[in-house]
C-alpha cells in the first residue's frame, strides 16, 4: 500500500506526469470554453427564436444583438452578491457550485467524433447518469439555504420532479444499453453505424424510448413546459429567487450546460451521434463527422425553444402523474420489447 | 412532539402573477391551499370621495382610471348616471358610437385578459399576439380622444366629438423600414370607420390564432378544466356578474336584459358556460371577442349611413362649439359657466349599470341639486369576484390560484377604487 503511494508520488513529480496533466487540462479547456461560449450564444439564439415566434425582434442593440450575451454576463458579474440575512451562508455559496460542477463534469465522456473524447470510459453511460443526478443537490441546497418560502417550494418541486424523471430517463437509457450492448458512448454510436444511414439508428426500434428520453430531458433540466421549479408566475423564480449576480449566473450556466448536454445525449444515443443520416456509399454527404453531431444537437436545442414559446406550464402534480403513470410504464414495457427484439435476433447488440 | 402547522405564504403585492397589487395571504398545506385571504386597498385612491368635490364633468377622467383595462365602459356607467339625473338623452349617433367603443373596449379587455391569463399559466406567446391587436384598437382610442388609455371621451349628453376622418399613420424610422410602414398603414389610409372595417374583417382570424395555441392544447385544458368551479347558486350568492356568472350557466347580460345605448339595435349572441370552470370562462371570453367584433361591424355600417350630431344641443349641459362661442354672447356665457362651475343636477338618486367586460359596473349617485354629486358609490365587478377567492381557492393547488386570479380578471384599479 505504502509502496503504491510512494510510487504514485514519484510519478506525479516526473516529467511524464506533468505532460499528462498539462495535456488533460488543455483538453478540458478545449471542451469547457466552447461549451461556455455555446451557452452564451444559445441564450441569444433562444431570445431571437422566441422573439421571432412572438412577432418581435429579440435583442438588437448591443453589437446588433450578437454581443448581448456578453453584456448580460458582465452585468451579472459586476452585480452585488446579496445573501439573505437568515440564509445558511456556507450552503448558499456551495449550492451554485454543486449545480455547476456535475453539469460540466458530465461533458468529459461525451464523444464529439470517432476518437475525439476526453475520457473514453467504458462506464460512460453510468457516469452520465450519476452526474446528471448530482445536479439536483445544487437545486435542493439552494432552495434550502435561501430560507425563503418560494425558494423552498421550488426546491421541493425540483427534487420530486428530477428524481421521478430520472427513472424514466434511466429506463430509456437501459433500452439503448440493451440495443448497443455497451455502456461506452463511442461504442453506442458505432453500434448505430451501417449501410442504411438514418434507418440504422436507434430512434427507429426504440422510438417510444427516444421520445420519452427527450421529454424527460426537458423535465430534468426544468425547462418549459415543465419549469415548475422556477415557474415565474407561481413561485417567482423558485429555487434561485434569492440569488443575484454571479451566483445566479452559475445556476444559469449550469442549467444551459445541462440543456445542451441533453441535446448532445439525445443525438448520440438515438440519432447516431456523428454518423451521417445518409448511407456511406453517397460520398461526401454520407461521410461521418462532428458536424452531424452539432447539427442534430442544434435540432434538439431548437425544440427546447419551440416548446417554450408554445406550451403552457404543467401543474406540479400533473408532471408527477405524467412521469409515474405514463412514462415509466411505457419505458418498462419498451425495455422488455427491446429485450425480446434482441433475443429474437431482430436487433443485434453491438452491430 | 412538535406541533405541525400549515405555513403561510405572501402571494403579492410584489408578485409577477398578482395582477397589480393583490396581496393574497395563503395558508398552505404543502402545495394545497387551505385558506386564501385577499387583502385589498393598496391601490386605494379615494375616487368615490374625490368625485364629491368636483363638478360632474371633471370626474369622467377618474372613471377611466378605475378599471384601467376597460376604460370607456366605466365612463359609460358614470355618464349615463348623470344623464339620467339630468333627464337628458344623448343623440342616437352618440349612442351608437358609445356602443361601438364599449365593444372595442370589451375586445381590449379580453385581449389583455387572454394574454395575461396565458402568461400566468406559462403560455407566453399569446400575450404578445394579443398585444399586437391591442395596439390597433388603442390607436382608435387615440384617434378619437388623443389618449391611448384614459380617453375621457364620453360626456353627459353625447361624446366629446365625432369620429375622425383620418387615422394616424406610421412613419419610417430606424426601427421601421419604409416597406413595413407602408404595409402597416394600409388600413389607415381612410377614415376611422374604414380602419375599423379592415380590423374587424381581419380580427376573427387573429382570434383563431389564439385558439390554435390554447383551446385544444392538452396542457391548457389540464390547467383550466375543472379548476375554480363556481356553481350557479354560488355565483349568485357572491354577486358575480359578467363572464363569471355566465360561465356558471346563468344567462345574464345587461346589454340584453336591460338594453342601454344602442344595444337593442344590433344582433349579437350571449355565450353561456356549462361547468362554471376556468375553461368555460375562457371559451366564453373568446366567444365574446367574436361577438363584440360582430357588433362593431354593425355599428360601423350604421355610422356610415347615419351622419348627425354627437352631442346634445342643450347648452345648459353641453358646451357650445368654439366658433359659436367667439361671436355669440349667449354662447360665451354658457361656455364660461360650464367650464367654471359646471352644471347643476336636480336632486335625486340613481343607479346606472353597464355590462363592462368584467361584469356589471354600476354607479350609484346621489345628487342634492348642486354642481357636484353628494355621494357616489361605484360597484366594481372585480371586488365581488375577489371576495369569493377564499371559497373557490380552498383545496386547489398554488398554481391553480394563479389560474383563478387570471379567470377572475381582476384589475386593482376598480377593486380598490
Short mmCIF file of N, CA and C in Angstrom, two decimals, chain A residues 179-283:
data_model
loop_
_atom_site.label_atom_id
_atom_site.label_comp_id
_atom_site.label_asym_id
_atom_site.label_seq_id
_atom_site.Cartn_x
_atom_site.Cartn_y
_atom_site.Cartn_z
N UNK A 179 -29.73 -2.42 -26.64
CA UNK A 179 -29.60 -2.43 -28.10
C UNK A 179 -28.15 -2.32 -28.52
N UNK A 180 -27.35 -1.56 -27.74
CA UNK A 180 -25.96 -1.34 -28.16
C UNK A 180 -25.03 -2.36 -27.55
N UNK A 181 -25.42 -2.93 -26.43
CA UNK A 181 -24.56 -3.90 -25.77
C UNK A 181 -23.33 -3.29 -25.16
N UNK A 182 -23.37 -2.00 -24.88
CA UNK A 182 -22.19 -1.37 -24.28
C UNK A 182 -22.61 -0.12 -23.52
N UNK A 183 -21.79 0.23 -22.51
CA UNK A 183 -22.03 1.47 -21.78
C UNK A 183 -21.13 2.58 -22.30
N UNK A 184 -20.25 2.21 -23.22
CA UNK A 184 -19.31 3.19 -23.75
C UNK A 184 -20.00 3.99 -24.86
N UNK A 185 -19.97 5.31 -24.72
CA UNK A 185 -20.74 6.14 -25.65
C UNK A 185 -20.24 6.01 -27.08
N UNK A 186 -18.91 5.91 -27.23
CA UNK A 186 -18.37 5.76 -28.59
C UNK A 186 -18.89 4.47 -29.22
N UNK A 187 -18.91 3.40 -28.42
CA UNK A 187 -19.42 2.12 -28.93
C UNK A 187 -20.90 2.23 -29.28
N UNK A 188 -21.63 2.96 -28.45
CA UNK A 188 -23.06 3.10 -28.71
C UNK A 188 -23.28 3.74 -30.08
N UNK A 189 -22.46 4.75 -30.38
CA UNK A 189 -22.60 5.39 -31.69
C UNK A 189 -22.19 4.41 -32.78
N UNK A 190 -21.08 3.71 -32.54
CA UNK A 190 -20.62 2.78 -33.57
C UNK A 190 -21.63 1.67 -33.82
N UNK A 191 -22.35 1.30 -32.78
CA UNK A 191 -23.37 0.26 -32.94
C UNK A 191 -24.49 0.71 -33.87
N UNK A 192 -24.60 2.03 -34.05
CA UNK A 192 -25.68 2.53 -34.91
C UNK A 192 -25.25 2.71 -36.35
N UNK A 193 -23.96 2.42 -36.62
CA UNK A 193 -23.47 2.59 -37.99
C UNK A 193 -23.98 1.47 -38.88
N UNK A 194 -24.03 1.75 -40.15
CA UNK A 194 -24.49 0.71 -41.08
C UNK A 194 -24.76 1.31 -42.43
N UNK A 195 -25.19 0.49 -43.33
CA UNK A 195 -25.42 0.98 -44.70
C UNK A 195 -26.74 1.71 -44.85
N UNK A 196 -27.62 1.55 -43.88
CA UNK A 196 -28.95 2.13 -44.01
C UNK A 196 -29.04 3.59 -43.66
N UNK A 197 -27.90 4.23 -43.31
CA UNK A 197 -27.96 5.63 -42.91
C UNK A 197 -28.80 5.81 -41.66
N UNK A 198 -29.74 6.73 -41.74
CA UNK A 198 -30.50 7.08 -40.54
C UNK A 198 -31.43 5.95 -40.10
N UNK A 199 -31.67 4.97 -40.98
CA UNK A 199 -32.58 3.90 -40.56
C UNK A 199 -31.86 2.84 -39.72
N UNK A 200 -30.55 2.98 -39.59
CA UNK A 200 -29.81 2.08 -38.72
C UNK A 200 -29.78 2.60 -37.29
N UNK A 201 -30.14 3.85 -37.10
CA UNK A 201 -30.02 4.44 -35.76
C UNK A 201 -31.06 3.86 -34.83
N UNK A 202 -30.83 4.13 -33.54
CA UNK A 202 -31.70 3.52 -32.53
C UNK A 202 -33.07 4.17 -32.44
N UNK A 203 -33.24 5.35 -33.02
CA UNK A 203 -34.54 6.02 -32.84
C UNK A 203 -35.68 5.18 -33.40
N UNK A 204 -35.36 4.36 -34.42
CA UNK A 204 -36.44 3.61 -35.07
C UNK A 204 -36.92 2.44 -34.21
N UNK A 205 -36.01 1.52 -33.81
CA UNK A 205 -36.50 0.44 -32.94
C UNK A 205 -36.89 0.94 -31.55
N UNK A 206 -36.29 2.03 -31.09
CA UNK A 206 -36.55 2.50 -29.73
C UNK A 206 -37.38 3.77 -29.73
N UNK A 207 -38.26 3.92 -30.71
CA UNK A 207 -38.96 5.20 -30.87
C UNK A 207 -39.62 5.71 -29.58
N UNK A 208 -40.40 4.88 -28.86
CA UNK A 208 -41.01 5.40 -27.63
C UNK A 208 -39.97 5.86 -26.62
N UNK A 209 -38.88 5.09 -26.52
CA UNK A 209 -37.84 5.48 -25.58
C UNK A 209 -37.20 6.79 -25.99
N UNK A 210 -37.03 6.96 -27.28
CA UNK A 210 -36.42 8.19 -27.80
C UNK A 210 -37.26 9.40 -27.42
N UNK A 211 -38.57 9.30 -27.70
CA UNK A 211 -39.46 10.43 -27.39
C UNK A 211 -39.46 10.69 -25.89
N UNK A 212 -39.59 9.62 -25.12
CA UNK A 212 -39.65 9.80 -23.67
C UNK A 212 -38.33 10.32 -23.15
N UNK A 213 -37.23 9.85 -23.73
CA UNK A 213 -35.94 10.34 -23.26
C UNK A 213 -35.86 11.85 -23.42
N UNK A 214 -36.25 12.35 -24.57
CA UNK A 214 -36.09 13.80 -24.77
C UNK A 214 -37.07 14.59 -23.90
N UNK A 215 -38.30 14.10 -23.78
CA UNK A 215 -39.25 14.83 -22.94
C UNK A 215 -38.78 14.81 -21.49
N UNK A 216 -38.30 13.64 -21.04
CA UNK A 216 -37.77 13.58 -19.68
C UNK A 216 -36.58 14.50 -19.53
N UNK A 217 -35.79 14.60 -20.61
CA UNK A 217 -34.66 15.51 -20.55
C UNK A 217 -35.11 16.94 -20.35
N UNK A 218 -36.18 17.31 -21.04
CA UNK A 218 -36.72 18.66 -20.86
C UNK A 218 -37.17 18.84 -19.41
N UNK A 219 -37.83 17.81 -18.87
CA UNK A 219 -38.30 17.89 -17.50
C UNK A 219 -37.11 17.92 -16.54
N UNK A 220 -36.12 17.11 -16.84
CA UNK A 220 -34.94 17.00 -15.98
C UNK A 220 -34.21 18.33 -15.87
N UNK A 221 -34.19 19.09 -16.97
CA UNK A 221 -33.48 20.36 -16.94
C UNK A 221 -34.42 21.51 -16.54
N UNK A 222 -35.63 21.18 -16.10
CA UNK A 222 -36.56 22.20 -15.61
C UNK A 222 -36.87 23.27 -16.64
N UNK A 223 -37.14 22.83 -17.85
CA UNK A 223 -37.48 23.82 -18.87
C UNK A 223 -38.96 23.72 -19.19
N UNK A 224 -39.49 24.79 -19.83
CA UNK A 224 -40.89 24.80 -20.20
C UNK A 224 -41.18 23.61 -21.10
N UNK A 225 -42.34 22.96 -20.99
CA UNK A 225 -43.46 23.25 -20.09
C UNK A 225 -43.33 22.60 -18.71
N UNK A 226 -42.15 22.15 -18.35
CA UNK A 226 -42.00 21.50 -17.04
C UNK A 226 -41.27 22.41 -16.06
N UNK A 227 -41.28 23.70 -16.28
CA UNK A 227 -40.44 24.57 -15.46
C UNK A 227 -41.12 24.99 -14.15
N UNK A 228 -41.78 24.04 -13.50
CA UNK A 228 -42.49 24.40 -12.27
C UNK A 228 -41.55 24.82 -11.16
N UNK A 229 -40.30 24.31 -11.18
CA UNK A 229 -39.44 24.63 -10.04
C UNK A 229 -38.98 26.08 -10.10
N UNK A 230 -39.14 26.72 -11.24
CA UNK A 230 -38.86 28.14 -11.27
C UNK A 230 -39.99 28.91 -11.94
N UNK A 231 -41.18 28.29 -11.98
CA UNK A 231 -42.33 28.90 -12.66
C UNK A 231 -42.56 30.31 -12.17
N UNK A 232 -42.29 31.28 -13.04
CA UNK A 232 -42.25 32.64 -12.54
C UNK A 232 -43.60 33.16 -12.12
N UNK A 233 -44.69 32.59 -12.64
CA UNK A 233 -45.97 33.16 -12.27
C UNK A 233 -46.51 32.52 -10.99
N UNK A 234 -45.86 31.51 -10.47
CA UNK A 234 -46.33 30.91 -9.22
C UNK A 234 -45.38 31.19 -8.08
N UNK A 235 -44.13 30.75 -8.26
CA UNK A 235 -43.19 30.91 -7.17
C UNK A 235 -42.02 31.79 -7.61
N UNK A 236 -42.35 32.75 -8.44
CA UNK A 236 -41.45 33.82 -8.87
C UNK A 236 -40.23 33.26 -9.61
N UNK A 237 -39.17 32.83 -8.92
CA UNK A 237 -38.08 32.21 -9.67
C UNK A 237 -37.70 30.89 -9.03
N UNK A 238 -38.52 30.43 -8.09
CA UNK A 238 -38.26 29.14 -7.49
C UNK A 238 -36.98 29.11 -6.68
N UNK A 239 -36.19 28.07 -6.91
CA UNK A 239 -35.06 27.83 -6.01
C UNK A 239 -34.01 28.94 -6.06
N UNK A 240 -33.89 29.65 -7.18
CA UNK A 240 -32.84 30.69 -7.20
C UNK A 240 -33.41 32.09 -7.04
N UNK A 241 -34.54 32.20 -6.34
CA UNK A 241 -35.17 33.51 -6.21
C UNK A 241 -34.29 34.46 -5.40
N UNK A 242 -33.49 33.93 -4.47
CA UNK A 242 -32.68 34.82 -3.63
C UNK A 242 -31.29 35.04 -4.19
N UNK A 243 -30.99 34.44 -5.32
CA UNK A 243 -29.63 34.55 -5.85
C UNK A 243 -29.51 35.73 -6.80
N UNK A 244 -28.41 36.44 -6.68
CA UNK A 244 -28.17 37.57 -7.56
C UNK A 244 -26.78 37.47 -8.14
N UNK A 245 -26.51 38.27 -9.14
CA UNK A 245 -25.17 38.41 -9.67
C UNK A 245 -24.54 37.11 -10.12
N UNK A 246 -23.27 36.92 -9.73
CA UNK A 246 -22.52 35.80 -10.29
C UNK A 246 -23.06 34.46 -9.81
N UNK A 247 -23.63 34.40 -8.60
CA UNK A 247 -24.17 33.13 -8.12
C UNK A 247 -25.34 32.71 -9.01
N UNK A 248 -26.17 33.68 -9.38
CA UNK A 248 -27.26 33.37 -10.30
C UNK A 248 -26.70 32.94 -11.64
N UNK A 249 -25.62 33.63 -12.06
CA UNK A 249 -25.02 33.30 -13.36
C UNK A 249 -24.57 31.84 -13.38
N UNK A 250 -24.07 31.35 -12.24
CA UNK A 250 -23.61 29.96 -12.20
C UNK A 250 -24.79 29.02 -12.41
N UNK A 251 -25.91 29.30 -11.73
CA UNK A 251 -27.10 28.46 -11.93
C UNK A 251 -27.53 28.47 -13.38
N UNK A 252 -27.49 29.64 -13.94
CA UNK A 252 -27.90 29.82 -15.32
C UNK A 252 -27.02 29.00 -16.25
N UNK A 253 -25.70 29.11 -15.99
CA UNK A 253 -24.73 28.37 -16.79
C UNK A 253 -24.98 26.88 -16.65
N UNK A 254 -25.22 26.44 -15.42
CA UNK A 254 -25.43 25.01 -15.19
C UNK A 254 -26.68 24.54 -15.93
N UNK A 255 -27.76 25.34 -15.85
CA UNK A 255 -29.00 24.94 -16.50
C UNK A 255 -28.81 24.80 -18.00
N UNK A 256 -28.13 25.78 -18.59
CA UNK A 256 -27.97 25.73 -20.03
C UNK A 256 -26.98 24.67 -20.45
N UNK A 257 -25.90 24.47 -19.64
CA UNK A 257 -24.96 23.39 -19.95
C UNK A 257 -25.69 22.05 -19.92
N UNK A 258 -26.61 21.90 -18.96
CA UNK A 258 -27.39 20.67 -18.88
C UNK A 258 -28.29 20.50 -20.09
N UNK A 259 -28.90 21.63 -20.51
CA UNK A 259 -29.76 21.54 -21.69
C UNK A 259 -28.98 21.08 -22.91
N UNK A 260 -27.82 21.69 -23.11
CA UNK A 260 -27.03 21.32 -24.28
C UNK A 260 -26.56 19.88 -24.15
N UNK A 261 -26.28 19.48 -22.91
CA UNK A 261 -25.88 18.09 -22.68
C UNK A 261 -26.98 17.13 -23.11
N UNK A 262 -28.21 17.45 -22.71
CA UNK A 262 -29.33 16.58 -23.09
C UNK A 262 -29.47 16.52 -24.61
N UNK A 263 -29.26 17.67 -25.26
CA UNK A 263 -29.35 17.70 -26.72
C UNK A 263 -28.30 16.78 -27.33
N UNK A 264 -27.07 16.86 -26.81
CA UNK A 264 -26.00 16.00 -27.35
C UNK A 264 -26.30 14.55 -27.07
N UNK A 265 -26.77 14.27 -25.85
CA UNK A 265 -27.02 12.87 -25.49
C UNK A 265 -28.12 12.28 -26.35
N UNK A 266 -29.18 13.05 -26.56
CA UNK A 266 -30.26 12.53 -27.40
C UNK A 266 -29.73 12.22 -28.79
N UNK A 267 -28.83 13.09 -29.29
CA UNK A 267 -28.28 12.84 -30.63
C UNK A 267 -27.39 11.61 -30.61
N UNK A 268 -26.60 11.46 -29.54
CA UNK A 268 -25.65 10.34 -29.51
C UNK A 268 -26.38 9.02 -29.29
N UNK A 269 -27.32 9.01 -28.36
CA UNK A 269 -27.95 7.75 -28.00
C UNK A 269 -28.95 7.28 -29.06
N UNK A 270 -29.63 8.20 -29.69
CA UNK A 270 -30.72 7.77 -30.56
C UNK A 270 -30.54 8.17 -32.01
N UNK A 271 -29.77 9.22 -32.27
CA UNK A 271 -29.66 9.68 -33.65
C UNK A 271 -28.26 9.47 -34.21
N UNK A 272 -27.55 8.49 -33.68
CA UNK A 272 -26.29 8.11 -34.32
C UNK A 272 -25.15 9.09 -34.21
N UNK A 273 -25.19 9.99 -33.21
CA UNK A 273 -24.04 10.86 -32.94
C UNK A 273 -23.49 11.53 -34.17
N UNK A 274 -22.22 11.26 -34.46
CA UNK A 274 -21.57 11.94 -35.59
C UNK A 274 -21.79 11.23 -36.92
N UNK A 275 -22.60 10.17 -36.92
CA UNK A 275 -22.83 9.45 -38.17
C UNK A 275 -23.71 10.27 -39.11
N UNK A 276 -23.49 10.06 -40.40
CA UNK A 276 -24.29 10.78 -41.37
C UNK A 276 -25.65 10.11 -41.54
N UNK A 277 -26.70 10.89 -41.74
CA UNK A 277 -28.02 10.27 -41.94
C UNK A 277 -28.12 9.53 -43.28
N UNK A 278 -27.14 9.72 -44.14
CA UNK A 278 -27.20 9.08 -45.45
C UNK A 278 -26.23 7.91 -45.50
N UNK A 279 -26.48 6.94 -46.37
CA UNK A 279 -25.58 5.79 -46.47
C UNK A 279 -24.18 6.23 -46.88
N UNK A 280 -23.16 5.47 -46.42
CA UNK A 280 -21.78 5.84 -46.70
C UNK A 280 -21.50 5.89 -48.19
N UNK A 281 -22.26 5.09 -48.95
CA UNK A 281 -21.98 5.00 -50.38
C UNK A 281 -22.30 6.30 -51.12
N UNK A 282 -22.96 7.27 -50.43
CA UNK A 282 -23.36 8.50 -51.12
C UNK A 282 -22.22 9.51 -51.22
N UNK A 283 -21.02 9.11 -50.80
CA UNK A 283 -19.89 10.02 -50.93
C UNK A 283 -19.83 11.04 -49.81
#
